[in-house]
XYZ file of C-alpha atoms in Angstrom:
101
model
C -1.464 17.542 -27.211
C -3.141 14.197 -26.566
C -0.972 11.119 -26.193
C -1.317 8.489 -28.903
C -3.538 5.532 -28.056
C -1.812 2.285 -27.232
C -2.849 -0.561 -29.488
C -2.960 -3.984 -27.837
C -2.408 -7.075 -29.993
C -5.528 -9.226 -30.199
C -5.686 -11.521 -27.179
C -2.986 -9.637 -25.279
C -3.780 -8.937 -21.638
C -4.724 -5.353 -20.932
C -2.381 -3.942 -18.287
C -4.136 -3.193 -15.021
C -3.734 0.215 -13.456
C -1.298 0.227 -10.558
C -2.521 1.066 -7.058
C -0.061 2.279 -4.450
C -0.516 1.875 -0.727
C 1.310 4.420 1.381
C 1.450 5.754 4.897
C 1.829 9.243 6.219
C 4.182 10.087 9.099
C 1.095 9.788 11.341
C 0.812 6.082 10.477
C -2.439 6.510 8.543
C -2.551 4.359 5.409
C -3.943 5.457 2.063
C -4.356 4.094 -1.456
C -4.038 5.843 -4.794
C -2.531 5.977 -8.264
C 0.561 7.726 -6.906
C 2.274 8.280 -3.552
C 1.549 11.774 -2.216
C 4.418 14.045 -1.259
C 5.458 13.365 2.321
C 4.055 9.823 2.357
C 6.005 6.563 2.323
C 5.288 3.873 -0.261
C 4.338 0.484 1.179
C 3.130 -1.825 -1.581
C 1.998 -1.443 -5.168
C 0.321 -3.638 -7.733
C -3.171 -4.452 -8.918
C -5.848 -2.743 -6.844
C -7.557 -5.833 -5.441
C -4.340 -7.517 -4.301
C -2.864 -4.377 -2.735
C -6.051 -3.490 -0.867
C -6.618 -7.069 0.327
C -3.110 -7.550 1.681
C -2.847 -4.137 3.331
C -6.346 -4.290 4.830
C -5.734 -7.734 6.323
C -2.466 -6.718 7.998
C -3.219 -3.123 9.012
C -4.728 -1.989 12.278
C -8.303 -0.793 11.881
C -9.240 2.435 13.657
C -12.363 2.759 15.766
C -14.181 4.557 12.954
C -14.167 1.305 10.979
C -12.622 2.920 7.893
C -9.197 4.295 8.742
C -6.233 1.938 8.424
C -3.144 2.481 10.579
C 0.348 0.982 10.508
C 0.489 -1.435 13.472
C 2.756 -0.104 16.222
C 2.507 3.553 15.208
C 0.074 4.640 17.918
C 2.302 3.097 20.615
C 5.560 4.558 19.288
C 7.125 7.077 21.663
C 9.932 8.102 19.322
C 10.452 8.519 15.604
C 12.838 5.546 15.727
C 10.083 3.343 17.156
C 7.647 4.611 14.517
C 10.204 3.876 11.786
C 10.738 0.378 13.187
C 6.970 -0.212 13.142
C 6.727 0.952 9.519
C 9.638 -1.273 8.463
C 8.146 -4.301 10.245
C 4.785 -3.648 8.572
C 6.442 -3.282 5.160
C 8.222 -6.620 5.632
C 4.966 -8.268 6.699
C 3.282 -6.964 3.533
C 6.092 -8.286 1.331
C 5.902 -11.735 2.943
C 2.126 -11.791 2.460
C 2.554 -10.817 -1.192
C 5.146 -13.578 -1.697
C 2.797 -16.164 -0.169
C -0.058 -15.001 -2.377
C 2.064 -15.156 -5.547
C 3.492 -18.639 -4.766
């Protein structure tokens, strides 16, 4: 059964679809409309903002397309990888706060 259409009042802003950024346990970052099983959510919001902030702060792989959580490739233990992911998450939140101010 199809869901009923949502009617927006005239002049009301149309809600933007939410984009999630996430990273896999390998440190590789992805974007999508949901967080895949086994991945960790990093930041979510409108597509342009999420992609801009994450792309600016992520490490860029040699292929020029893949984004990686900074510190992941150097991590020797899962604790170090977790610390890198937490530091990256905090950096993203601070960047988002600055952008919204």
